Amino acid sequence: MTIDLEDFYPEGKRILFDIKDWLYEGFVLREKDFRALVSEFNWSQYQGCYVALTCSTDAIVPGWAYMLLSIQLEPFAKKIIIGDLGNLETAIYQEIINDLDILEYQSKPIIIKGCSNKPVPQNAYILLANKLRPVAKSIMYGEAC
């Protein structure tokens, strides 16, 4: 059986939400100003999106700030993480692979297709191989040709 991780790629825009522009001079989080920006912002524009929260400056961002953002995003976004877009893709695939029913692969030789046109993270291949190892007869990587 061949498994193509690209087949599991979920549709939805990936967004890197950088809070540096919400900080005073890009480095200082002023709570009152930050909370005002959060409450006035149109979060509905992230409907159906996958969002990675980050700060591209060396600012020290308290955990509550990311929590506040995620609470506002939750009704709209499909998934929210702290990190970059690579971390976001890994988190998306981790959830998909965790939910994967592996019974159909029981005692069968498996080929995990190695190339894709979509941004399948390298970690997804490892996650899938580890999930299949206990049930698969064998696991190979590449193309069935």
mmCIF file of N, CA and C in Angstrom:
data_model
loop_
_atom_site.group_PDB
_atom_site.id
_atom_site.type_symbol
_atom_site.label_atom_id
_atom_site.label_comp_id
_atom_site.label_asym_id
_atom_site.label_seq_id
_atom_site.Cartn_x
_atom_site.Cartn_y
_atom_site.Cartn_z
ATOM 1 N N MET A 1 0.845 -1.178 0.000
ATOM 2 C CA MET A 1 0.000 0.000 0.000
ATOM 3 C C MET A 1 0.890 1.242 0.000
ATOM 4 N N THR A 2 0.479 2.215 -0.786
ATOM 5 C CA THR A 2 1.215 3.473 -0.843
ATOM 6 C C THR A 2 0.433 4.544 -0.091
ATOM 7 N N ILE A 3 1.137 5.272 0.735
ATOM 8 C CA ILE A 3 0.531 6.390 1.465
ATOM 9 C C ILE A 3 1.214 7.667 0.989
ATOM 10 N N ASP A 4 0.403 8.584 0.511
ATOM 11 C CA ASP A 4 0.896 9.885 0.061
ATOM 12 C C ASP A 4 0.423 10.930 1.071
ATOM 13 N N LEU A 5 1.339 11.467 1.843
ATOM 14 C CA LEU A 5 0.964 12.445 2.864
ATOM 15 C C LEU A 5 0.331 13.697 2.262
ATOM 16 N N GLU A 6 0.611 13.951 1.001
ATOM 17 C CA GLU A 6 0.002 15.086 0.324
ATOM 18 C C GLU A 6 -1.524 14.923 0.254
ATOM 19 N N ASP A 7 -1.997 13.688 0.219
ATOM 20 C CA ASP A 7 -3.443 13.435 0.191
ATOM 21 C C ASP A 7 -4.138 13.906 1.460
ATOM 22 N N PHE A 8 -3.396 14.020 2.540
ATOM 23 C CA PHE A 8 -3.966 14.439 3.816
ATOM 24 C C PHE A 8 -3.857 15.948 4.041
ATOM 25 N N TYR A 9 -3.228 16.658 3.100
ATOM 26 C CA TYR A 9 -2.997 18.096 3.256
ATOM 27 C C TYR A 9 -4.328 18.839 3.343
ATOM 28 N N PRO A 10 -4.619 19.468 4.481
ATOM 29 C CA PRO A 10 -5.907 20.158 4.621
ATOM 30 C C PRO A 10 -5.889 21.536 3.947
ATOM 31 N N GLU A 11 -6.994 21.849 3.302
ATOM 32 C CA GLU A 11 -7.128 23.169 2.687
ATOM 33 C C GLU A 11 -7.285 24.224 3.776
ATOM 34 N N GLY A 12 -6.857 25.401 3.484
ATOM 35 C CA GLY A 12 -6.951 26.521 4.421
ATOM 36 C C GLY A 12 -5.688 27.345 4.353
ATOM 37 N N LYS A 13 -5.856 28.627 4.400
ATOM 38 C CA LYS A 13 -4.731 29.555 4.332
ATOM 39 C C LYS A 13 -3.892 29.451 5.600
ATOM 40 N N ARG A 14 -2.580 29.490 5.434
ATOM 41 C CA ARG A 14 -1.648 29.498 6.574
ATOM 42 C C ARG A 14 -1.205 30.946 6.789
ATOM 43 N N ILE A 15 -1.301 31.410 8.033
ATOM 44 C CA ILE A 15 -1.001 32.805 8.372
ATOM 45 C C ILE A 15 0.059 32.845 9.462
ATOM 46 N N LEU A 16 1.067 33.682 9.250
ATOM 47 C CA LEU A 16 2.041 33.978 10.302
ATOM 48 C C LEU A 16 1.637 35.323 10.896
ATOM 49 N N PHE A 17 1.146 35.305 12.122
ATOM 50 C CA PHE A 17 0.664 36.500 12.799
ATOM 51 C C PHE A 17 1.777 37.016 13.702
ATOM 52 N N ASP A 18 2.433 38.086 13.266
ATOM 53 C CA ASP A 18 3.570 38.656 13.989
ATOM 54 C C ASP A 18 3.083 39.819 14.842
ATOM 55 N N ILE A 19 3.255 39.710 16.152
ATOM 56 C CA ILE A 19 2.733 40.757 17.035
ATOM 57 C C ILE A 19 3.694 41.927 17.228
ATOM 58 N N LYS A 20 4.816 41.929 16.545
ATOM 59 C CA LYS A 20 5.786 43.009 16.751
ATOM 60 C C LYS A 20 5.186 44.388 16.489
ATOM 61 N N ASP A 21 4.266 44.470 15.534
ATOM 62 C CA ASP A 21 3.650 45.763 15.215
ATOM 63 C C ASP A 21 2.667 46.213 16.293
ATOM 64 N N TRP A 22 2.321 45.342 17.199
ATOM 65 C CA TRP A 22 1.405 45.669 18.292
ATOM 66 C C TRP A 22 2.169 46.055 19.554
ATOM 67 N N LEU A 23 3.485 46.079 19.471
ATOM 68 C CA LEU A 23 4.333 46.413 20.606
ATOM 69 C C LEU A 23 4.875 47.823 20.452
ATOM 70 N N TYR A 24 5.052 48.496 21.554
ATOM 71 C CA TYR A 24 5.632 49.834 21.541
ATOM 72 C C TYR A 24 7.072 49.739 21.030
ATOM 73 N N GLU A 25 7.347 50.443 19.942
ATOM 74 C CA GLU A 25 8.647 50.422 19.272
ATOM 75 C C GLU A 25 9.092 49.000 18.935
ATOM 76 N N GLY A 26 8.129 48.088 18.805
ATOM 77 C CA GLY A 26 8.422 46.710 18.417
ATOM 78 C C GLY A 26 9.013 45.846 19.519
ATOM 79 N N PHE A 27 9.170 46.403 20.717
ATOM 80 C CA PHE A 27 9.852 45.651 21.780
ATOM 81 C C PHE A 27 9.131 45.603 23.120
ATOM 82 N N VAL A 28 8.251 46.539 23.376
ATOM 83 C CA VAL A 28 7.650 46.624 24.708
ATOM 84 C C VAL A 28 6.143 46.389 24.601
ATOM 85 N N LEU A 29 5.662 45.436 25.363
ATOM 86 C CA LEU A 29 4.230 45.169 25.399
ATOM 87 C C LEU A 29 3.622 46.023 26.505
ATOM 88 N N ARG A 30 2.829 46.988 26.088
ATOM 89 C CA ARG A 30 2.092 47.813 27.038
ATOM 90 C C ARG A 30 0.697 47.206 27.147
ATOM 91 N N GLU A 31 0.394 46.666 28.304
ATOM 92 C CA GLU A 31 -0.812 45.853 28.460
ATOM 93 C C GLU A 31 -2.084 46.577 28.033
ATOM 94 N N LYS A 32 -2.281 47.791 28.492
ATOM 95 C CA LYS A 32 -3.516 48.515 28.173
ATOM 96 C C LYS A 32 -3.640 48.718 26.661
ATOM 97 N N ASP A 33 -2.566 49.156 26.014
ATOM 98 C CA ASP A 33 -2.587 49.382 24.559
ATOM 99 C C ASP A 33 -2.783 48.063 23.809
ATOM 100 N N PHE A 34 -2.114 47.022 24.254
ATOM 101 C CA PHE A 34 -2.208 45.710 23.618
ATOM 102 C C PHE A 34 -3.635 45.168 23.702
ATOM 103 N N ARG A 35 -4.221 45.245 24.882
ATOM 104 C CA ARG A 35 -5.594 44.761 25.061
ATOM 105 C C ARG A 35 -6.581 45.558 24.207
ATOM 106 N N ALA A 36 -6.348 46.850 24.061
ATOM 107 C CA ALA A 36 -7.222 47.685 23.223
ATOM 108 C C ALA A 36 -7.122 47.253 21.758
ATOM 109 N N LEU A 37 -5.909 47.007 21.282
ATOM 110 C CA LEU A 37 -5.733 46.544 19.907
ATOM 111 C C LEU A 37 -6.420 45.197 19.686
ATOM 112 N N VAL A 38 -6.284 44.314 20.646
ATOM 113 C CA VAL A 38 -6.897 42.986 20.541
ATOM 114 C C VAL A 38 -8.411 43.104 20.469
ATOM 115 N N SER A 39 -8.998 43.948 21.310
ATOM 116 C CA SER A 39 -10.460 44.054 21.340
ATOM 117 C C SER A 39 -11.022 44.758 20.112
ATOM 118 N N GLU A 40 -10.252 45.631 19.478
ATOM 119 C CA GLU A 40 -10.731 46.377 18.315
ATOM 120 C C GLU A 40 -10.458 45.667 16.985
ATOM 121 N N PHE A 41 -9.633 44.667 16.995
ATOM 122 C CA PHE A 41 -9.200 44.000 15.767
ATOM 123 C C PHE A 41 -10.313 43.129 15.170
ATOM 124 N N ASN A 42 -10.369 43.058 13.847
ATOM 125 C CA ASN A 42 -11.348 42.218 13.153
ATOM 126 C C ASN A 42 -10.795 40.802 13.007
ATOM 127 N N TRP A 43 -11.120 39.924 13.930
ATOM 128 C CA TRP A 43 -10.597 38.563 13.946
ATOM 129 C C TRP A 43 -11.280 37.668 12.927
ATOM 130 N N SER A 44 -12.452 38.064 12.451
ATOM 131 C CA SER A 44 -13.199 37.216 11.503
ATOM 132 C C SER A 44 -12.463 37.016 10.184
ATOM 133 N N GLN A 45 -11.480 37.857 9.886
ATOM 134 C CA GLN A 45 -10.708 37.689 8.649
ATOM 135 C C GLN A 45 -9.868 36.407 8.659
ATOM 136 N N TYR A 46 -9.773 35.759 9.804
ATOM 137 C CA TYR A 46 -9.015 34.515 9.924
ATOM 138 C C TYR A 46 -9.917 33.277 9.878
ATOM 139 N N GLN A 47 -11.142 33.466 9.421
ATOM 140 C CA GLN A 47 -12.080 32.351 9.301
ATOM 141 C C GLN A 47 -11.493 31.252 8.413
ATOM 142 N N GLY A 48 -11.423 30.032 8.953
ATOM 143 C CA GLY A 48 -10.939 28.883 8.190
ATOM 144 C C GLY A 48 -9.443 28.840 7.964
ATOM 145 N N CYS A 49 -8.689 29.686 8.642
ATOM 146 C CA CYS A 49 -7.229 29.744 8.475
ATOM 147 C C CYS A 49 -6.520 28.950 9.571
ATOM 148 N N TYR A 50 -5.271 28.645 9.289
ATOM 149 C CA TYR A 50 -4.357 28.072 10.274
ATOM 150 C C TYR A 50 -3.398 29.193 10.646
ATOM 151 N N VAL A 51 -3.216 29.443 11.942
ATOM 152 C CA VAL A 51 -2.477 30.627 12.379
ATOM 153 C C VAL A 51 -1.310 30.245 13.290
ATOM 154 N N ALA A 52 -0.139 30.783 12.954
ATOM 155 C CA ALA A 52 1.053 30.663 13.797
ATOM 156 C C ALA A 52 1.318 32.031 14.413
ATOM 157 N N LEU A 53 1.286 32.106 15.732
ATOM 158 C CA LEU A 53 1.570 33.354 16.437
ATOM 159 C C LEU A 53 3.065 33.438 16.704
ATOM 160 N N THR A 54 3.625 34.606 16.433
ATOM 161 C CA THR A 54 5.058 34.779 16.650
ATOM 162 C C THR A 54 5.364 36.233 16.969
ATOM 163 N N CYS A 55 6.587 36.469 17.400
ATOM 164 C CA CYS A 55 7.109 37.824 17.557
ATOM 165 C C CYS A 55 8.510 37.810 16.964
ATOM 166 N N SER A 56 8.697 38.555 15.885
ATOM 167 C CA SER A 56 9.966 38.510 15.159
ATOM 168 C C SER A 56 11.050 39.400 15.757
ATOM 169 N N THR A 57 10.721 40.113 16.829
ATOM 170 C CA THR A 57 11.753 40.901 17.504
ATOM 171 C C THR A 57 12.205 40.142 18.753
ATOM 172 N N ASP A 58 13.161 40.700 19.445
ATOM 173 C CA ASP A 58 13.672 40.074 20.669
ATOM 174 C C ASP A 58 12.862 40.457 21.905
ATOM 175 N N ALA A 59 11.637 40.919 21.684
ATOM 176 C CA ALA A 59 10.785 41.319 22.805
ATOM 177 C C ALA A 59 10.459 40.114 23.678
ATOM 178 N N ILE A 60 10.292 40.390 24.945
ATOM 179 C CA ILE A 60 9.833 39.353 25.873
ATOM 180 C C ILE A 60 8.311 39.477 25.927
ATOM 181 N N VAL A 61 7.654 38.456 25.385
ATOM 182 C CA VAL A 61 6.195 38.473 25.313
ATOM 183 C C VAL A 61 5.653 37.518 26.379
ATOM 184 N N PRO A 62 4.856 38.033 27.309
ATOM 185 C CA PRO A 62 4.307 37.156 28.346
ATOM 186 C C PRO A 62 3.303 36.162 27.759
ATOM 187 N N GLY A 63 3.195 35.020 28.392
ATOM 188 C CA GLY A 63 2.310 33.963 27.915
ATOM 189 C C GLY A 63 0.866 34.399 27.788
ATOM 190 N N TRP A 64 0.402 35.268 28.674
ATOM 191 C CA TRP A 64 -0.992 35.698 28.631
ATOM 192 C C TRP A 64 -1.308 36.414 27.331
ATOM 193 N N ALA A 65 -0.306 37.075 26.718
ATOM 194 C CA ALA A 65 -0.554 37.809 25.473
ATOM 195 C C ALA A 65 -0.917 36.844 24.345
ATOM 196 N N TYR A 66 -0.178 35.746 24.242
ATOM 197 C CA TYR A 66 -0.496 34.740 23.232
ATOM 198 C C TYR A 66 -1.837 34.078 23.537
ATOM 199 N N MET A 67 -2.121 33.865 24.814
ATOM 200 C CA MET A 67 -3.409 33.278 25.191
ATOM 201 C C MET A 67 -4.558 34.203 24.802
ATOM 202 N N LEU A 68 -4.380 35.490 25.032
ATOM 203 C CA LEU A 68 -5.412 36.468 24.681
ATOM 204 C C LEU A 68 -5.677 36.459 23.178
ATOM 205 N N LEU A 69 -4.612 36.391 22.399
ATOM 206 C CA LEU A 69 -4.766 36.332 20.945
ATOM 207 C C LEU A 69 -5.475 35.047 20.521
ATOM 208 N N SER A 70 -5.074 33.938 21.117
ATOM 209 C CA SER A 70 -5.672 32.655 20.729
ATOM 210 C C SER A 70 -7.148 32.587 21.101
ATOM 211 N N ILE A 71 -7.533 33.203 22.196
ATOM 212 C CA ILE A 71 -8.939 33.227 22.594
ATOM 213 C C ILE A 71 -9.764 33.987 21.551
ATOM 214 N N GLN A 72 -9.199 35.057 21.025
ATOM 215 C CA GLN A 72 -9.911 35.828 20.001
ATOM 216 C C GLN A 72 -9.958 35.089 18.662
ATOM 217 N N LEU A 73 -8.901 34.356 18.359
ATOM 218 C CA LEU A 73 -8.823 33.620 17.095
ATOM 219 C C LEU A 73 -9.646 32.334 17.088
ATOM 220 N N GLU A 74 -9.824 31.738 18.253
ATOM 221 C CA GLU A 74 -10.426 30.399 18.351
ATOM 222 C C GLU A 74 -11.758 30.239 17.618
ATOM 223 N N PRO A 75 -12.674 31.207 17.669
ATOM 224 C CA PRO A 75 -13.941 31.000 16.954
ATOM 225 C C PRO A 75 -13.785 30.957 15.424
ATOM 226 N N PHE A 76 -12.651 31.416 14.913
ATOM 227 C CA PHE A 76 -12.478 31.548 13.476
ATOM 228 C C PHE A 76 -11.427 30.614 12.889
ATOM 229 N N ALA A 77 -10.289 30.492 13.542
ATOM 230 C CA ALA A 77 -9.160 29.729 13.002
ATOM 231 C C ALA A 77 -9.350 28.233 13.218
ATOM 232 N N LYS A 78 -8.824 27.447 12.273
ATOM 233 C CA LYS A 78 -8.880 25.987 12.396
ATOM 234 C C LYS A 78 -7.870 25.479 13.422
ATOM 235 N N LYS A 79 -6.721 26.148 13.493
ATOM 236 C CA LYS A 79 -5.669 25.747 14.429
ATOM 237 C C LYS A 79 -4.816 26.966 14.732
ATOM 238 N N ILE A 80 -4.346 27.058 15.973
ATOM 239 C CA ILE A 80 -3.512 28.176 16.413
ATOM 240 C C ILE A 80 -2.348 27.605 17.203
ATOM 241 N N ILE A 81 -1.140 28.034 16.861
ATOM 242 C CA ILE A 81 0.047 27.612 17.611
ATOM 243 C C ILE A 81 0.948 28.821 17.835
ATOM 244 N N ILE A 82 1.926 28.669 18.698
ATOM 245 C CA ILE A 82 3.011 29.646 18.816
ATOM 246 C C ILE A 82 4.189 29.048 18.069
ATOM 247 N N GLY A 83 4.725 29.803 17.123
ATOM 248 C CA GLY A 83 5.861 29.325 16.349
ATOM 249 C C GLY A 83 5.830 29.886 14.949
ATOM 250 N N ASP A 84 6.573 29.234 14.048
ATOM 251 C CA ASP A 84 6.628 29.690 12.662
ATOM 252 C C ASP A 84 5.734 28.801 11.789
ATOM 253 N N LEU A 85 5.747 29.042 10.486
ATOM 254 C CA LEU A 85 4.891 28.272 9.592
ATOM 255 C C LEU A 85 5.307 26.806 9.516
ATOM 256 N N GLY A 86 6.583 26.521 9.693
ATOM 257 C CA GLY A 86 7.046 25.138 9.729
ATOM 258 C C GLY A 86 6.480 24.405 10.939
ATOM 259 N N ASN A 87 6.492 25.075 12.096
ATOM 260 C CA ASN A 87 5.889 24.498 13.303
ATOM 261 C C ASN A 87 4.391 24.269 13.112
ATOM 262 N N LEU A 88 3.759 25.192 12.406
ATOM 263 C CA LEU A 88 2.326 25.086 12.155
ATOM 264 C C LEU A 88 2.019 23.855 11.306
ATOM 265 N N GLU A 89 2.768 23.655 10.213
ATOM 266 C CA GLU A 89 2.531 22.484 9.360
ATOM 267 C C GLU A 89 2.768 21.185 10.136
ATOM 268 N N THR A 90 3.805 21.159 10.954
ATOM 269 C CA THR A 90 4.074 19.970 11.764
ATOM 270 C C THR A 90 2.919 19.706 12.721
ATOM 271 N N ALA A 91 2.398 20.745 13.361
ATOM 272 C CA ALA A 91 1.283 20.580 14.298
ATOM 273 C C ALA A 91 0.030 20.088 13.575
ATOM 274 N N ILE A 92 -0.213 20.600 12.378
ATOM 275 C CA ILE A 92 -1.373 20.168 11.590
ATOM 276 C C ILE A 92 -1.258 18.684 11.274
ATOM 277 N N TYR A 93 -0.084 18.281 10.780
ATOM 278 C CA TYR A 93 0.107 16.876 10.413
ATOM 279 C C TYR A 93 0.148 15.960 11.631
ATOM 280 N N GLN A 94 0.646 16.449 12.741
ATOM 281 C CA GLN A 94 0.668 15.635 13.947
ATOM 282 C C GLN A 94 -0.762 15.261 14.344
ATOM 283 N N GLU A 95 -1.656 16.209 14.262
ATOM 284 C CA GLU A 95 -3.058 15.952 14.585
ATOM 285 C C GLU A 95 -3.679 14.963 13.591
ATOM 286 N N ILE A 96 -3.401 15.146 12.315
ATOM 287 C CA ILE A 96 -3.939 14.261 11.278
ATOM 288 C C ILE A 96 -3.445 12.832 11.489
ATOM 289 N N ILE A 97 -2.146 12.684 11.725
ATOM 290 C CA ILE A 97 -1.562 11.350 11.886
ATOM 291 C C ILE A 97 -2.027 10.702 13.188
ATOM 292 N N ASN A 98 -2.165 11.485 14.244
ATOM 293 C CA ASN A 98 -2.680 10.936 15.507
ATOM 294 C C ASN A 98 -4.087 10.367 15.333
ATOM 295 N N ASP A 99 -4.893 11.003 14.483
ATOM 296 C CA ASP A 99 -6.274 10.567 14.261
ATOM 297 C C ASP A 99 -6.396 9.479 13.194
ATOM 298 N N LEU A 100 -5.306 9.147 12.535
ATOM 299 C CA LEU A 100 -5.327 8.177 11.438
ATOM 300 C C LEU A 100 -5.639 6.769 11.943
ATOM 301 N N ASP A 101 -6.618 6.132 11.308
ATOM 302 C CA ASP A 101 -6.959 4.745 11.630
ATOM 303 C C ASP A 101 -5.978 3.840 10.892
ATOM 304 N N ILE A 102 -5.157 3.118 11.637
ATOM 305 C CA ILE A 102 -4.096 2.313 11.012
ATOM 306 C C ILE A 102 -4.478 0.847 10.834
ATOM 307 N N LEU A 103 -5.686 0.493 11.181
ATOM 308 C CA LEU A 103 -6.098 -0.914 11.054
ATOM 309 C C LEU A 103 -6.022 -1.423 9.612
ATOM 310 N N GLU A 104 -6.303 -0.562 8.638
ATOM 311 C CA GLU A 104 -6.244 -0.997 7.240
ATOM 312 C C GLU A 104 -4.816 -1.316 6.774
ATOM 313 N N TYR A 105 -3.834 -0.914 7.543
ATOM 314 C CA TYR A 105 -2.431 -1.167 7.197
ATOM 315 C C TYR A 105 -1.861 -2.379 7.929
ATOM 316 N N GLN A 106 -2.687 -3.044 8.705
ATOM 317 C CA GLN A 106 -2.267 -4.190 9.509
ATOM 318 C C GLN A 106 -1.628 -5.268 8.629
ATOM 319 N N SER A 107 -0.389 -5.625 8.955
ATOM 320 C CA SER A 107 0.357 -6.718 8.300
ATOM 321 C C SER A 107 0.559 -6.513 6.799
ATOM 322 N N LYS A 108 0.586 -5.281 6.343
ATOM 323 C CA LYS A 108 0.782 -5.004 4.920
ATOM 324 C C LYS A 108 2.100 -4.259 4.714
ATOM 325 N N PRO A 109 2.732 -4.484 3.554
ATOM 326 C CA PRO A 109 3.910 -3.675 3.227
ATOM 327 C C PRO A 109 3.457 -2.261 2.830
ATOM 328 N N ILE A 110 4.132 -1.282 3.373
ATOM 329 C CA ILE A 110 3.739 0.117 3.171
ATOM 330 C C ILE A 110 4.877 0.866 2.483
ATOM 331 N N ILE A 111 4.502 1.701 1.512
ATOM 332 C CA ILE A 111 5.438 2.655 0.914
ATOM 333 C C ILE A 111 4.910 4.046 1.253
ATOM 334 N N ILE A 112 5.726 4.809 1.923
ATOM 335 C CA ILE A 112 5.381 6.209 2.191
ATOM 336 C C ILE A 112 5.979 7.020 1.047
ATOM 337 N N LYS A 113 5.094 7.599 0.235
ATOM 338 C CA LYS A 113 5.531 8.358 -0.935
ATOM 339 C C LYS A 113 6.425 9.513 -0.500
ATOM 340 N N GLY A 114 7.541 9.646 -1.193
ATOM 341 C CA GLY A 114 8.564 10.575 -0.739
ATOM 342 C C GLY A 114 8.552 11.970 -1.311
ATOM 343 N N CYS A 115 7.787 12.207 -2.367
ATOM 344 C CA CYS A 115 7.807 13.558 -2.930
ATOM 345 C C CYS A 115 6.396 14.126 -2.931
ATOM 346 N N SER A 116 6.313 15.441 -2.859
ATOM 347 C CA SER A 116 5.003 16.087 -2.889
ATOM 348 C C SER A 116 5.149 17.501 -3.419
ATOM 349 N N ASN A 117 4.053 18.029 -3.899
ATOM 350 C CA ASN A 117 4.033 19.399 -4.388
ATOM 351 C C ASN A 117 3.536 20.369 -3.330
ATOM 352 N N LYS A 118 2.992 19.825 -2.267
ATOM 353 C CA LYS A 118 2.502 20.647 -1.162
ATOM 354 C C LYS A 118 3.531 20.606 -0.041
ATOM 355 N N PRO A 119 3.501 21.598 0.862
ATOM 356 C CA PRO A 119 4.523 21.673 1.919
ATOM 357 C C PRO A 119 4.306 20.672 3.053
ATOM 358 N N VAL A 120 4.552 19.418 2.759
ATOM 359 C CA VAL A 120 4.464 18.383 3.795
ATOM 360 C C VAL A 120 5.754 18.457 4.614
ATOM 361 N N PRO A 121 5.652 18.679 5.927
ATOM 362 C CA PRO A 121 6.865 18.799 6.744
ATOM 363 C C PRO A 121 7.588 17.460 6.889
ATOM 364 N N GLN A 122 8.904 17.507 6.992
ATOM 365 C CA GLN A 122 9.703 16.295 7.157
ATOM 366 C C GLN A 122 9.282 15.512 8.398
ATOM 367 N N ASN A 123 8.894 16.209 9.442
ATOM 368 C CA ASN A 123 8.456 15.530 10.664
ATOM 369 C C ASN A 123 7.250 14.630 10.421
ATOM 370 N N ALA A 124 6.421 14.960 9.440
ATOM 371 C CA ALA A 124 5.229 14.158 9.164
ATOM 372 C C ALA A 124 5.609 12.746 8.734
ATOM 373 N N TYR A 125 6.692 12.609 7.989
ATOM 374 C CA TYR A 125 7.141 11.282 7.550
ATOM 375 C C TYR A 125 7.568 10.427 8.751
ATOM 376 N N ILE A 126 8.261 11.049 9.681
ATOM 377 C CA ILE A 126 8.695 10.343 10.885
ATOM 378 C C ILE A 126 7.492 9.971 11.743
ATOM 379 N N LEU A 127 6.566 10.920 11.916
ATOM 380 C CA LEU A 127 5.372 10.647 12.709
ATOM 381 C C LEU A 127 4.572 9.490 12.114
ATOM 382 N N LEU A 128 4.423 9.495 10.799
ATOM 383 C CA LEU A 128 3.666 8.430 10.138
ATOM 384 C C LEU A 128 4.380 7.084 10.255
ATOM 385 N N ALA A 129 5.675 7.072 10.017
ATOM 386 C CA ALA A 129 6.437 5.823 10.111
ATOM 387 C C ALA A 129 6.347 5.234 11.522
ATOM 388 N N ASN A 130 6.467 6.080 12.526
ATOM 389 C CA ASN A 130 6.376 5.609 13.912
ATOM 390 C C ASN A 130 4.978 5.103 14.265
ATOM 391 N N LYS A 131 3.962 5.727 13.697
ATOM 392 C CA LYS A 131 2.594 5.281 13.949
ATOM 393 C C LYS A 131 2.331 3.923 13.294
ATOM 394 N N LEU A 132 2.908 3.719 12.082
ATOM 395 C CA LEU A 132 2.665 2.488 11.332
ATOM 396 C C LEU A 132 3.548 1.315 11.761
ATOM 397 N N ARG A 133 4.704 1.601 12.329
ATOM 398 C CA ARG A 133 5.677 0.555 12.647
ATOM 399 C C ARG A 133 5.096 -0.627 13.420
ATOM 400 N N PRO A 134 4.263 -0.407 14.429
ATOM 401 C CA PRO A 134 3.753 -1.563 15.171
ATOM 402 C C PRO A 134 2.811 -2.473 14.375
ATOM 403 N N VAL A 135 2.207 -1.968 13.300
ATOM 404 C CA VAL A 135 1.217 -2.781 12.578
ATOM 405 C C VAL A 135 1.651 -3.200 11.182
ATOM 406 N N ALA A 136 2.504 -2.445 10.536
ATOM 407 C CA ALA A 136 2.887 -2.724 9.148
ATOM 408 C C ALA A 136 3.848 -3.908 9.054
ATOM 409 N N LYS A 137 3.727 -4.634 7.955
ATOM 410 C CA LYS A 137 4.666 -5.736 7.693
ATOM 411 C C LYS A 137 6.045 -5.153 7.411
ATOM 412 N N SER A 138 6.078 -4.113 6.583
ATOM 413 C CA SER A 138 7.322 -3.398 6.289
ATOM 414 C C SER A 138 6.971 -1.965 5.905
ATOM 415 N N ILE A 139 7.944 -1.067 6.056
ATOM 416 C CA ILE A 139 7.749 0.339 5.704
ATOM 417 C C ILE A 139 8.925 0.769 4.848
ATOM 418 N N MET A 140 8.605 1.311 3.675
ATOM 419 C CA MET A 140 9.624 1.834 2.773
ATOM 420 C C MET A 140 9.285 3.277 2.438
ATOM 421 N N TYR A 141 10.275 3.980 1.939
ATOM 422 C CA TYR A 141 10.125 5.378 1.585
ATOM 423 C C TYR A 141 10.494 5.528 0.122
ATOM 424 N N GLY A 142 9.677 6.237 -0.636
ATOM 425 C CA GLY A 142 10.001 6.470 -2.040
ATOM 426 C C GLY A 142 8.781 6.349 -2.934
ATOM 427 N N GLU A 143 8.994 5.741 -4.098
ATOM 428 C CA GLU A 143 7.940 5.580 -5.099
ATOM 429 C C GLU A 143 7.754 4.110 -5.403
ATOM 430 N N ALA A 144 6.537 3.710 -5.721
ATOM 431 C CA ALA A 144 6.243 2.319 -6.065
ATOM 432 C C ALA A 144 6.435 2.118 -7.572
ATOM 433 N N CYS A 145 7.664 2.166 -8.010
ATOM 434 C CA CYS A 145 7.927 1.980 -9.444
ATOM 435 C C CYS A 145 9.114 1.063 -9.674
#
